mmCIF file of C-alpha atoms and ligand atoms in Angstrom:
data_model
loop_
_atom_site.group_PDB
_atom_site.id
_atom_site.type_symbol
_atom_site.label_atom_id
_atom_site.label_comp_id
_atom_site.label_asym_id
_atom_site.label_seq_id
_atom_site.Cartn_x
_atom_site.Cartn_y
_atom_site.Cartn_z
ATOM 1 C CA MET Q 1 100.017 177.289 48.800
ATOM 2 C CA PRO Q 2 96.640 179.070 48.948
ATOM 3 C CA THR Q 3 95.293 180.697 45.788
ATOM 4 C CA ARG Q 4 95.337 184.460 46.257
ATOM 5 C CA LEU Q 5 92.095 185.826 44.818
ATOM 6 C CA LEU Q 6 91.590 189.499 44.122
ATOM 7 C CA VAL Q 7 87.858 190.275 44.134
ATOM 8 C CA THR Q 8 86.943 193.727 42.844
ATOM 9 C CA GLY Q 9 83.600 195.175 43.924
ATOM 10 C CA GLY Q 10 83.556 192.703 46.800
ATOM 11 C CA ALA Q 11 81.550 195.058 49.041
ATOM 12 C CA GLY Q 12 78.648 195.189 46.575
ATOM 13 C CA PHE Q 13 75.636 192.922 46.264
ATOM 14 C CA ILE Q 14 77.005 190.060 44.154
ATOM 15 C CA GLY Q 15 80.717 190.510 44.925
ATOM 16 C CA SER Q 16 80.105 190.264 48.683
ATOM 17 C CA HIS Q 17 77.955 187.158 48.154
ATOM 18 C CA TYR Q 18 80.858 185.655 46.219
ATOM 19 C CA VAL Q 19 83.323 186.492 49.016
ATOM 20 C CA ARG Q 20 81.032 185.125 51.742
ATOM 21 C CA THR Q 21 80.532 182.000 49.624
ATOM 22 C CA VAL Q 22 84.166 181.165 48.896
ATOM 23 C CA LEU Q 23 84.994 181.791 52.572
ATOM 24 C CA GLY Q 24 82.297 179.295 53.579
ATOM 25 C CA ARG Q 25 79.593 181.603 54.965
ATOM 26 C CA GLU Q 26 76.896 180.914 52.333
ATOM 27 C CA SER Q 27 75.339 177.695 51.086
ATOM 28 C CA GLY Q 28 76.895 177.900 47.620
ATOM 29 C CA GLY Q 29 80.062 175.956 48.512
ATOM 30 C CA ALA Q 30 83.328 177.167 49.980
ATOM 31 C CA ALA Q 31 86.559 177.246 47.992
ATOM 32 C CA PRO Q 32 89.152 175.578 50.192
ATOM 33 C CA GLY Q 33 92.632 177.042 50.031
ATOM 34 C CA VAL Q 34 91.815 180.577 48.946
ATOM 35 C CA ARG Q 35 92.849 183.890 50.416
ATOM 36 C CA VAL Q 36 90.775 186.884 49.330
ATOM 37 C CA THR Q 37 91.675 190.525 48.848
ATOM 38 C CA VAL Q 38 88.692 192.762 48.157
ATOM 39 C CA LEU Q 39 89.346 195.973 46.228
ATOM 40 C CA ASP Q 40 86.341 198.287 46.444
ATOM 41 C CA LYS Q 41 85.852 202.027 46.151
ATOM 42 C CA LEU Q 42 82.849 201.918 48.519
ATOM 43 C CA THR Q 43 80.575 203.956 46.284
ATOM 44 C CA TYR Q 44 76.959 204.421 47.391
ATOM 45 C CA ALA Q 45 76.429 200.742 46.372
ATOM 46 C CA GLY Q 46 79.362 199.353 48.351
ATOM 47 C CA ASN Q 47 78.862 198.620 52.026
ATOM 48 C CA LEU Q 48 81.315 197.062 54.449
ATOM 49 C CA ALA Q 49 78.348 195.644 56.371
ATOM 50 C CA ASN Q 50 77.928 193.222 53.449
ATOM 51 C CA LEU Q 51 81.232 191.639 54.498
ATOM 52 C CA ARG Q 52 80.499 191.632 58.245
ATOM 53 C CA PRO Q 53 79.980 187.841 58.389
ATOM 54 C CA VAL Q 54 83.596 187.397 57.202
ATOM 55 C CA THR Q 55 85.251 190.502 58.657
ATOM 56 C CA ASP Q 56 87.110 188.468 61.281
ATOM 57 C CA ASP Q 57 88.250 185.809 58.823
ATOM 58 C CA SER Q 58 92.042 185.964 58.655
ATOM 59 C CA ARG Q 59 91.900 184.906 54.991
ATOM 60 C CA LEU Q 60 90.199 188.214 54.039
ATOM 61 C CA GLN Q 61 91.901 191.540 53.428
ATOM 62 C CA PHE Q 62 89.987 194.687 52.441
ATOM 63 C CA VAL Q 63 91.544 197.486 50.406
ATOM 64 C CA ALA Q 64 89.583 200.667 49.762
ATOM 65 C CA GLY Q 65 90.437 201.868 46.283
ATOM 66 C CA ASP Q 66 89.350 202.623 42.756
ATOM 67 C CA VAL Q 67 89.852 200.142 39.913
ATOM 68 C CA CYS Q 68 90.728 203.148 37.720
ATOM 69 C CA ASP Q 69 93.692 204.067 39.944
ATOM 70 C CA PRO Q 70 96.768 202.394 38.405
ATOM 71 C CA ASP Q 71 98.830 202.687 41.616
ATOM 72 C CA VAL Q 72 96.428 200.929 43.971
ATOM 73 C CA VAL Q 73 95.570 198.395 41.262
ATOM 74 C CA ASP Q 74 99.248 197.637 40.685
ATOM 75 C CA ARG Q 75 99.753 197.128 44.419
ATOM 76 C CA VAL Q 76 96.924 194.633 44.833
ATOM 77 C CA VAL Q 77 97.350 192.809 41.525
ATOM 78 C CA ARG Q 78 101.045 192.215 42.274
ATOM 79 C CA ASP Q 79 99.950 189.910 45.117
ATOM 80 C CA ALA Q 80 97.139 188.123 43.251
ATOM 81 C CA ASP Q 81 97.127 184.752 41.477
ATOM 82 C CA GLU Q 82 93.613 185.227 40.060
ATOM 83 C CA ILE Q 83 91.131 188.078 39.676
ATOM 84 C CA VAL Q 84 87.334 187.964 39.829
ATOM 85 C CA HIS Q 85 86.146 191.332 38.584
ATOM 86 C CA PHE Q 86 82.705 192.440 39.822
ATOM 87 C CA ALA Q 87 83.356 196.174 40.365
ATOM 88 C CA ALA Q 88 81.069 198.285 38.214
ATOM 89 C CA GLU Q 89 78.536 201.021 38.147
ATOM 90 C CA SER Q 90 75.532 198.742 37.840
ATOM 91 C CA HIS Q 91 72.243 200.631 37.788
ATOM 92 C CA VAL Q 92 70.697 201.316 34.365
ATOM 93 C CA ASP Q 93 68.640 204.301 35.590
ATOM 94 C CA ARG Q 94 71.753 206.063 36.893
ATOM 95 C CA SER Q 95 73.536 205.437 33.583
ATOM 96 C CA LEU Q 96 70.891 207.550 31.854
ATOM 97 C CA VAL Q 97 72.021 210.620 33.816
ATOM 98 C CA GLU Q 98 75.660 209.866 34.802
ATOM 99 C CA GLY Q 99 77.059 208.031 31.785
ATOM 100 C CA ASP Q 100 80.615 209.242 32.453
ATOM 101 C CA ALA Q 101 80.944 207.267 35.704
ATOM 102 C CA PHE Q 102 79.829 204.132 33.846
ATOM 103 C CA VAL Q 103 82.347 204.462 31.035
ATOM 104 C CA ARG Q 104 85.096 205.352 33.490
ATOM 105 C CA THR Q 105 84.627 202.523 35.981
ATOM 106 C CA ASN Q 106 83.281 199.834 33.696
ATOM 107 C CA VAL Q 107 85.532 200.319 30.654
ATOM 108 C CA LEU Q 108 88.628 202.169 31.896
ATOM 109 C CA GLY Q 109 88.663 200.364 35.254
ATOM 110 C CA THR Q 110 88.536 196.980 33.512
ATOM 111 C CA GLN Q 111 91.402 197.976 31.205
ATOM 112 C CA VAL Q 112 93.545 199.204 34.135
ATOM 113 C CA LEU Q 113 93.023 195.837 35.854
ATOM 114 C CA LEU Q 114 93.768 193.866 32.684
ATOM 115 C CA ASP Q 115 97.019 195.773 32.153
ATOM 116 C CA ALA Q 116 98.114 195.059 35.711
ATOM 117 C CA ALA Q 117 97.103 191.401 35.341
ATOM 118 C CA LEU Q 118 99.271 191.100 32.257
ATOM 119 C CA ARG Q 119 102.203 192.879 33.890
ATOM 120 C CA HIS Q 120 102.139 190.637 36.955
ATOM 121 C CA GLY Q 121 101.414 187.313 35.224
ATOM 122 C CA VAL Q 122 97.974 186.770 36.786
ATOM 123 C CA GLU Q 123 96.856 183.221 36.007
ATOM 124 C CA ARG Q 124 93.101 183.828 35.511
ATOM 125 C CA PHE Q 125 90.874 186.841 35.079
ATOM 126 C CA VAL Q 126 87.119 186.270 35.401
ATOM 127 C CA HIS Q 127 85.229 189.251 34.027
ATOM 128 C CA VAL Q 128 81.650 189.367 35.351
ATOM 129 C CA SER Q 129 79.196 190.740 32.800
ATOM 130 C CA THR Q 130 75.511 190.809 31.998
ATOM 131 C CA ASP Q 131 72.864 189.629 29.530
ATOM 132 C CA GLU Q 132 72.074 193.301 28.875
ATOM 133 C CA VAL Q 133 75.006 193.534 26.428
ATOM 134 C CA TYR Q 134 72.846 191.785 23.789
ATOM 135 C CA GLY Q 135 70.042 194.367 23.734
ATOM 136 C CA THR Q 136 66.528 192.992 23.593
ATOM 137 C CA ILE Q 137 64.988 189.811 22.142
ATOM 138 C CA SER Q 138 61.283 189.210 21.482
ATOM 139 C CA GLU Q 139 61.407 185.408 21.448
ATOM 140 C CA GLY Q 140 63.922 182.580 21.852
ATOM 141 C CA SER Q 141 67.201 183.123 23.698
ATOM 142 C CA TRP Q 142 70.765 184.283 23.052
ATOM 143 C CA ALA Q 143 73.705 181.907 22.732
ATOM 144 C CA GLU Q 144 77.207 183.151 23.506
ATOM 145 C CA GLY Q 145 78.061 183.962 19.858
ATOM 146 C CA GLN Q 146 75.224 186.473 19.532
ATOM 147 C CA PRO Q 147 76.470 189.919 18.361
ATOM 148 C CA LEU Q 148 76.428 192.573 21.085
ATOM 149 C CA SER Q 149 73.773 195.245 20.654
ATOM 150 C CA PRO Q 150 73.572 197.164 23.946
ATOM 151 C CA ARG Q 151 70.958 199.897 24.254
ATOM 152 C CA SER Q 152 71.524 201.660 27.601
ATOM 153 C CA PRO Q 153 74.764 203.452 28.575
ATOM 154 C CA TYR Q 154 75.166 200.818 31.343
ATOM 155 C CA ALA Q 155 74.891 197.931 28.878
ATOM 156 C CA ALA Q 156 77.152 199.698 26.372
ATOM 157 C CA SER Q 157 79.849 200.229 29.004
ATOM 158 C CA LYS Q 158 79.658 196.543 30.019
ATOM 159 C CA ALA Q 159 79.820 195.473 26.354
ATOM 160 C CA GLY Q 160 82.870 197.709 25.870
ATOM 161 C CA ALA Q 161 84.528 196.141 28.910
ATOM 162 C CA ASP Q 162 83.749 192.604 27.645
ATOM 163 C CA LEU Q 163 85.377 193.376 24.291
ATOM 164 C CA VAL Q 164 88.458 194.914 25.891
ATOM 165 C CA ALA Q 165 88.772 191.904 28.216
ATOM 166 C CA LEU Q 166 88.481 189.400 25.372
ATOM 167 C CA ALA Q 167 90.968 191.449 23.326
ATOM 168 C CA TYR Q 168 93.548 191.030 26.112
ATOM 169 C CA HIS Q 169 93.129 187.279 25.680
ATOM 170 C CA ARG Q 170 93.391 187.336 21.892
ATOM 171 C CA THR Q 171 96.202 189.892 21.708
ATOM 172 C CA HIS Q 172 98.273 189.070 24.773
ATOM 173 C CA GLY Q 173 97.203 185.528 25.647
ATOM 174 C CA LEU Q 174 95.900 186.595 29.093
ATOM 175 C CA ASP Q 175 93.567 183.923 30.520
ATOM 176 C CA VAL Q 176 90.322 185.908 30.486
ATOM 177 C CA ARG Q 177 86.907 184.285 31.011
ATOM 178 C CA VAL Q 178 83.685 186.250 30.678
ATOM 179 C CA THR Q 179 80.398 185.453 32.420
ATOM 180 C CA ARG Q 180 77.058 186.952 31.393
ATOM 181 C CA CYS Q 181 74.186 186.563 33.810
ATOM 182 C CA SER Q 182 70.545 187.569 33.986
ATOM 183 C CA ASN Q 183 68.895 189.704 36.723
ATOM 184 C CA ASN Q 184 69.829 188.705 40.270
ATOM 185 C CA TYR Q 185 67.845 188.911 43.483
ATOM 186 C CA GLY Q 186 68.810 188.052 47.044
ATOM 187 C CA PRO Q 187 69.994 189.632 50.315
ATOM 188 C CA TYR Q 188 72.240 192.723 50.564
ATOM 189 C CA GLN Q 189 71.124 194.287 47.268
ATOM 190 C CA TYR Q 190 71.137 198.077 47.382
ATOM 191 C CA PRO Q 191 67.493 199.225 47.459
ATOM 192 C CA GLU Q 192 67.438 200.926 44.096
ATOM 193 C CA LYS Q 193 66.931 197.753 42.023
ATOM 194 C CA ILE Q 194 63.353 196.573 41.707
ATOM 195 C CA VAL Q 195 63.247 193.730 44.271
ATOM 196 C CA PRO Q 196 64.789 195.477 47.317
ATOM 197 C CA LEU Q 197 63.338 198.865 46.285
ATOM 198 C CA PHE Q 198 59.803 197.501 46.189
ATOM 199 C CA VAL Q 199 60.175 195.337 49.288
ATOM 200 C CA THR Q 200 61.676 198.086 51.470
ATOM 201 C CA ARG Q 201 59.116 200.644 50.318
ATOM 202 C CA LEU Q 202 56.215 198.231 50.871
ATOM 203 C CA LEU Q 203 57.535 197.367 54.335
ATOM 204 C CA ASN Q 204 57.587 201.115 55.075
ATOM 205 C CA GLY Q 205 53.970 201.541 53.930
ATOM 206 C CA LEU Q 206 54.975 203.482 50.783
ATOM 207 C CA THR Q 207 53.914 203.097 47.160
ATOM 208 C CA VAL Q 208 56.102 201.474 44.506
ATOM 209 C CA PRO Q 209 56.819 202.849 41.006
ATOM 210 C CA LEU Q 210 56.120 200.470 38.118
ATOM 211 C CA TYR Q 211 57.573 201.510 34.773
ATOM 212 C CA GLY Q 212 55.038 201.826 31.937
ATOM 213 C CA ASP Q 213 52.661 198.884 31.597
ATOM 214 C CA GLY Q 214 55.099 196.540 33.396
ATOM 215 C CA SER Q 215 55.234 194.192 30.411
ATOM 216 C CA GLN Q 216 59.049 193.994 30.249
ATOM 217 C CA VAL Q 217 60.300 190.449 30.737
ATOM 218 C CA ARG Q 218 63.376 189.549 32.806
ATOM 219 C CA GLU Q 219 64.907 186.272 33.977
ATOM 220 C CA TRP Q 220 65.369 186.216 37.746
ATOM 221 C CA LEU Q 221 68.213 184.179 39.210
ATOM 222 C CA HIS Q 222 69.103 183.943 42.899
ATOM 223 C CA VAL Q 223 72.505 185.479 43.608
ATOM 224 C CA ASP Q 224 73.659 182.120 45.072
ATOM 225 C CA ASP Q 225 73.253 180.501 41.669
ATOM 226 C CA HIS Q 226 75.065 183.338 39.908
ATOM 227 C CA VAL Q 227 77.980 183.117 42.303
ATOM 228 C CA ARG Q 228 78.223 179.334 41.906
ATOM 229 C CA GLY Q 229 78.274 179.838 38.147
ATOM 230 C CA VAL Q 230 81.098 182.391 38.435
ATOM 231 C CA GLU Q 231 83.052 179.964 40.621
ATOM 232 C CA LEU Q 232 82.558 177.131 38.103
ATOM 233 C CA VAL Q 233 83.861 179.402 35.356
ATOM 234 C CA ARG Q 234 86.875 180.316 37.502
ATOM 235 C CA THR Q 235 87.720 176.734 38.365
ATOM 236 C CA ARG Q 236 86.557 174.750 35.310
ATOM 237 C CA GLY Q 237 86.167 177.265 32.482
ATOM 238 C CA ALA Q 238 88.564 177.872 29.620
ATOM 239 C CA ALA Q 239 90.567 180.917 28.575
ATOM 240 C CA GLY Q 240 88.955 183.230 26.027
ATOM 241 C CA GLU Q 241 85.475 181.775 26.528
ATOM 242 C CA VAL Q 242 82.159 183.445 27.364
ATOM 243 C CA TYR Q 243 79.636 181.580 29.549
ATOM 244 C CA HIS Q 244 75.976 182.371 30.141
ATOM 245 C CA ILE Q 245 74.723 181.936 33.689
ATOM 246 C CA GLY Q 246 70.979 181.643 33.377
ATOM 247 C CA GLY Q 247 68.093 179.355 34.138
ATOM 248 C CA GLY Q 248 66.167 181.816 36.275
ATOM 249 C CA ALA Q 249 62.417 182.409 36.314
ATOM 250 C CA GLU Q 250 61.079 184.442 33.400
ATOM 251 C CA LEU Q 251 58.548 187.055 34.570
ATOM 252 C CA THR Q 252 57.121 190.373 33.464
ATOM 253 C CA ASN Q 253 57.794 193.260 35.834
ATOM 254 C CA ARG Q 254 54.053 193.266 36.476
ATOM 255 C CA GLU Q 255 54.099 189.596 37.505
ATOM 256 C CA LEU Q 256 57.105 190.220 39.757
ATOM 257 C CA THR Q 257 55.311 193.194 41.319
ATOM 258 C CA GLY Q 258 52.283 190.992 42.048
ATOM 259 C CA LEU Q 259 54.484 188.435 43.825
ATOM 260 C CA LEU Q 260 56.251 191.104 45.904
ATOM 261 C CA LEU Q 261 52.933 192.704 46.891
ATOM 262 C CA GLU Q 262 51.634 189.315 47.976
ATOM 263 C CA ALA Q 263 54.792 188.505 49.943
ATOM 264 C CA CYS Q 264 54.554 191.874 51.740
ATOM 265 C CA GLY Q 265 50.799 191.578 52.365
ATOM 266 C CA ALA Q 266 50.043 194.644 50.199
ATOM 267 C CA SER Q 267 47.584 195.236 47.365
ATOM 268 C CA TRP Q 268 47.694 196.849 43.922
ATOM 269 C CA ASP Q 269 46.573 200.231 45.259
ATOM 270 C CA ARG Q 270 50.207 200.643 46.442
ATOM 271 C CA VAL Q 271 51.461 200.568 42.843
ATOM 272 C CA GLU Q 272 52.027 203.839 40.980
ATOM 273 C CA GLN Q 273 52.425 203.551 37.255
ATOM 274 C CA VAL Q 274 55.280 205.889 36.179
ATOM 275 C CA ALA Q 275 56.560 206.945 32.746
ATOM 276 C CA ASP Q 276 58.556 204.172 31.120
ATOM 277 C CA ARG Q 277 62.379 204.251 31.195
ATOM 278 C CA PRO Q 278 63.722 205.651 27.889
ATOM 279 C CA GLY Q 279 64.970 202.836 25.649
ATOM 280 C CA HIS Q 280 63.621 200.213 28.073
ATOM 281 C CA ASP Q 281 64.566 196.756 26.736
ATOM 282 C CA GLN Q 282 61.500 194.557 26.346
ATOM 283 C CA ARG Q 283 62.953 191.130 27.047
ATOM 284 C CA TYR Q 284 66.236 189.403 27.902
ATOM 285 C CA ALA Q 285 66.725 185.616 27.669
ATOM 286 C CA LEU Q 286 69.910 183.561 27.919
ATOM 287 C CA ASP Q 287 70.630 180.123 26.501
ATOM 288 C CA TRP Q 288 72.873 178.582 29.193
ATOM 289 C CA THR Q 289 73.435 175.168 27.516
ATOM 290 C CA LYS Q 290 77.186 175.771 27.327
ATOM 291 C CA ALA Q 291 77.668 176.284 31.081
ATOM 292 C CA ARG Q 292 75.406 173.295 31.795
ATOM 293 C CA SER Q 293 77.095 170.889 29.404
ATOM 294 C CA LEU Q 294 80.733 171.975 29.862
ATOM 295 C CA LEU Q 295 80.835 173.086 33.510
ATOM 296 C CA GLY Q 296 77.968 171.148 35.104
ATOM 297 C CA TYR Q 297 76.237 174.415 36.066
ATOM 298 C CA ARG Q 298 72.600 174.188 37.164
ATOM 299 C CA PRO Q 299 70.614 176.672 39.217
ATOM 300 C CA ARG Q 300 69.605 175.184 42.572
ATOM 301 C CA ARG Q 301 67.339 177.783 44.134
ATOM 302 C CA ALA Q 302 63.603 177.343 43.385
ATOM 303 C CA PHE Q 303 62.267 180.790 42.492
ATOM 304 C CA ALA Q 304 59.096 180.972 44.624
ATOM 305 C CA SER Q 305 60.715 179.907 47.898
ATOM 306 C CA ALA Q 306 63.942 181.850 47.259
ATOM 307 C CA LEU Q 307 61.954 185.036 46.550
ATOM 308 C CA THR Q 308 59.975 184.567 49.764
ATOM 309 C CA GLN Q 309 63.212 184.042 51.719
ATOM 310 C CA THR Q 310 64.615 187.194 50.149
ATOM 311 C CA VAL Q 311 61.588 189.238 51.232
ATOM 312 C CA LEU Q 312 61.910 187.813 54.751
ATOM 313 C CA TRP Q 313 65.616 188.734 54.793
ATOM 314 C CA TYR Q 314 64.792 192.413 54.124
ATOM 315 C CA ARG Q 315 62.030 192.284 56.724
ATOM 316 C CA ASP Q 316 64.468 190.847 59.291
ATOM 317 C CA HIS Q 317 67.403 193.145 58.388
ATOM 318 C CA ARG Q 318 65.779 196.543 58.570
ATOM 319 C CA ALA Q 319 68.900 197.925 60.268
ATOM 320 C CA TRP Q 320 70.920 197.107 57.134
ATOM 321 C CA TRP Q 321 68.734 199.130 54.783
ATOM 322 C CA ASP Q 322 67.367 201.742 57.182
ATOM 323 C CA ALA Q 323 70.689 202.603 58.860
ATOM 324 C CA ASP Q 324 71.880 205.267 56.461
ATOM 325 C CA ALA Q 325 68.615 206.019 54.708
ATOM 326 C CA ARG Q 326 69.329 203.320 52.167
ATOM 327 C CA VAL Q 327 65.704 203.297 51.063
ATOM 328 C CA ALA Q 328 66.511 204.772 47.698
ATOM 329 C CA ASN Q 329 64.335 206.842 45.484
ATOM 330 C CA PRO Q 330 64.460 205.552 41.932
ATOM 331 C CA VAL Q 331 66.346 207.854 39.619
ATOM 332 C CA GLN Q 332 63.690 208.840 37.099
HETATM 333 P P1 NAD Z 1 76.624 196.684 42.980
HETATM 334 O O1 NAD Z 1 76.331 198.035 42.400
HETATM 335 O O2 NAD Z 1 75.804 196.159 44.092
HETATM 336 O O3 NAD Z 1 78.142 196.651 43.492
HETATM 337 C C1 NAD Z 1 79.203 197.230 42.779
HETATM 338 C C2 NAD Z 1 80.404 197.313 43.704
HETATM 339 O O4 NAD Z 1 81.489 197.858 42.944
HETATM 340 C C3 NAD Z 1 80.174 198.238 44.903
HETATM 341 O O5 NAD Z 1 80.705 197.639 46.074
HETATM 342 C C4 NAD Z 1 80.971 199.488 44.547
HETATM 343 O O6 NAD Z 1 81.470 200.182 45.678
HETATM 344 C C5 NAD Z 1 82.105 198.894 43.711
HETATM 345 N N1 NAD Z 1 82.667 199.872 42.774
HETATM 346 C C6 NAD Z 1 81.986 200.710 41.948
HETATM 347 N N2 NAD Z 1 82.863 201.475 41.264
HETATM 348 C C7 NAD Z 1 84.105 201.096 41.663
HETATM 349 C C8 NAD Z 1 85.418 201.518 41.312
HETATM 350 N N3 NAD Z 1 85.635 202.494 40.410
HETATM 351 N N4 NAD Z 1 86.477 200.904 41.895
HETATM 352 C C9 NAD Z 1 86.277 199.920 42.818
HETATM 353 N N5 NAD Z 1 85.053 199.502 43.203
HETATM 354 C C10 NAD Z 1 83.987 200.084 42.622
HETATM 355 O O7 NAD Z 1 76.625 195.719 41.725
HETATM 356 P P2 NAD Z 1 76.192 194.176 41.647
HETATM 357 O O8 NAD Z 1 74.756 194.089 41.386
HETATM 358 O O9 NAD Z 1 76.806 193.448 42.786
HETATM 359 O O10 NAD Z 1 76.938 193.755 40.300
HETATM 360 C C11 NAD Z 1 78.250 193.206 40.317
HETATM 361 C C12 NAD Z 1 78.664 192.854 38.895
HETATM 362 O O11 NAD Z 1 77.736 191.917 38.343
HETATM 363 C C13 NAD Z 1 78.651 194.065 37.952
HETATM 364 O O12 NAD Z 1 79.772 193.966 37.112
HETATM 365 C C14 NAD Z 1 77.360 193.913 37.165
HETATM 366 O O13 NAD Z 1 77.486 194.467 35.883
HETATM 367 C C15 NAD Z 1 77.229 192.394 37.112
HETATM 368 N N6 NAD Z 1 75.839 191.883 36.986
HETATM 369 C C16 NAD Z 1 74.878 192.287 37.868
HETATM 370 C C17 NAD Z 1 73.597 191.746 37.758
HETATM 371 C C18 NAD Z 1 72.499 192.120 38.743
HETATM 372 O O14 NAD Z 1 71.355 191.680 38.567
HETATM 373 N N7 NAD Z 1 72.765 192.894 39.775
HETATM 374 C C19 NAD Z 1 73.307 190.818 36.753
HETATM 375 C C20 NAD Z 1 74.320 190.439 35.874
HETATM 376 C C21 NAD Z 1 75.596 190.969 36.007
#
């Protein structure tokens, strides 16, 4: 019998990469014997074109719907053996001006799914979260037991969702596993996040906005590696556990900007320094020893070549980001 996977947010950047991967259309390794139902509200960040490579796959079913809607959630969870939960409002800048959508989807939506999972005896629930729940760290790295100290409304809503998810394990015995990953880059990322925003603007001859002095440090992991980590947690992880998916390249935003300029053949005169984001976290860093030692996780994509391939993907897929004016303006 195939495993029936419900993937929420499967039309977004990382969720669609996960779906394409388990159905064998990416290099990360197919999951034989799965059937996939995607539940996605198709917000501005969701795009059915992200699933085009697998649209004709008979193992895939797409359901348009909101994770906060108990009726549609009940209908899809009833037919699921396992859930991989990516759906979220995911952009920090937007959370500064539309916090309600973040609390609603990220916290309430997660709880609606967890309730349905419990009701229908779902075997595993992988909750996909972020390193941003820990706040900011000047040196060293966070292990999984680190207290949560989120600083943006986005991070706070993800932290709330993580705690609710883990509470369903402790209180009800639901098999919940939580992943926390660093910043991702790769194809099909909505052009509001720094990599696709800068690349698409540079390719269009525009300037790019760099926050403050650009000294903030982030770890950059290719989406392929994140998705493989999520799949290892689903297949080899343990109930009630949190796993860090890290091992990316640590760079300041200024260093990343320099690499993107170079890859697009542009110079620093295309960079506009803009006022820093309020409450901008200075540095994130994950200790991913646990996933390495217990699950055999290791990132495979070398940063320099994977970043170049990513830039080339946007160059070669202009129709994807130009089609509906997807060249976003950053929300300031
Ligand atoms: P994304 O914004 O590209 O995609 C989110 C998807 O969720 C979209 O398809 C959207 O339509 C869908 N969605 C939003 N609200 C919904 C709702 N109420 N009901 C159903 N679907 C809804 O996000 P992403 O970058 O792919 O992130 C996926 C997950 O990974 C998120 O949970 C995010 O917190 C986490 N994460 C992201 C990163 C990163 O660098 N992008 C890093 C670590 C963790």
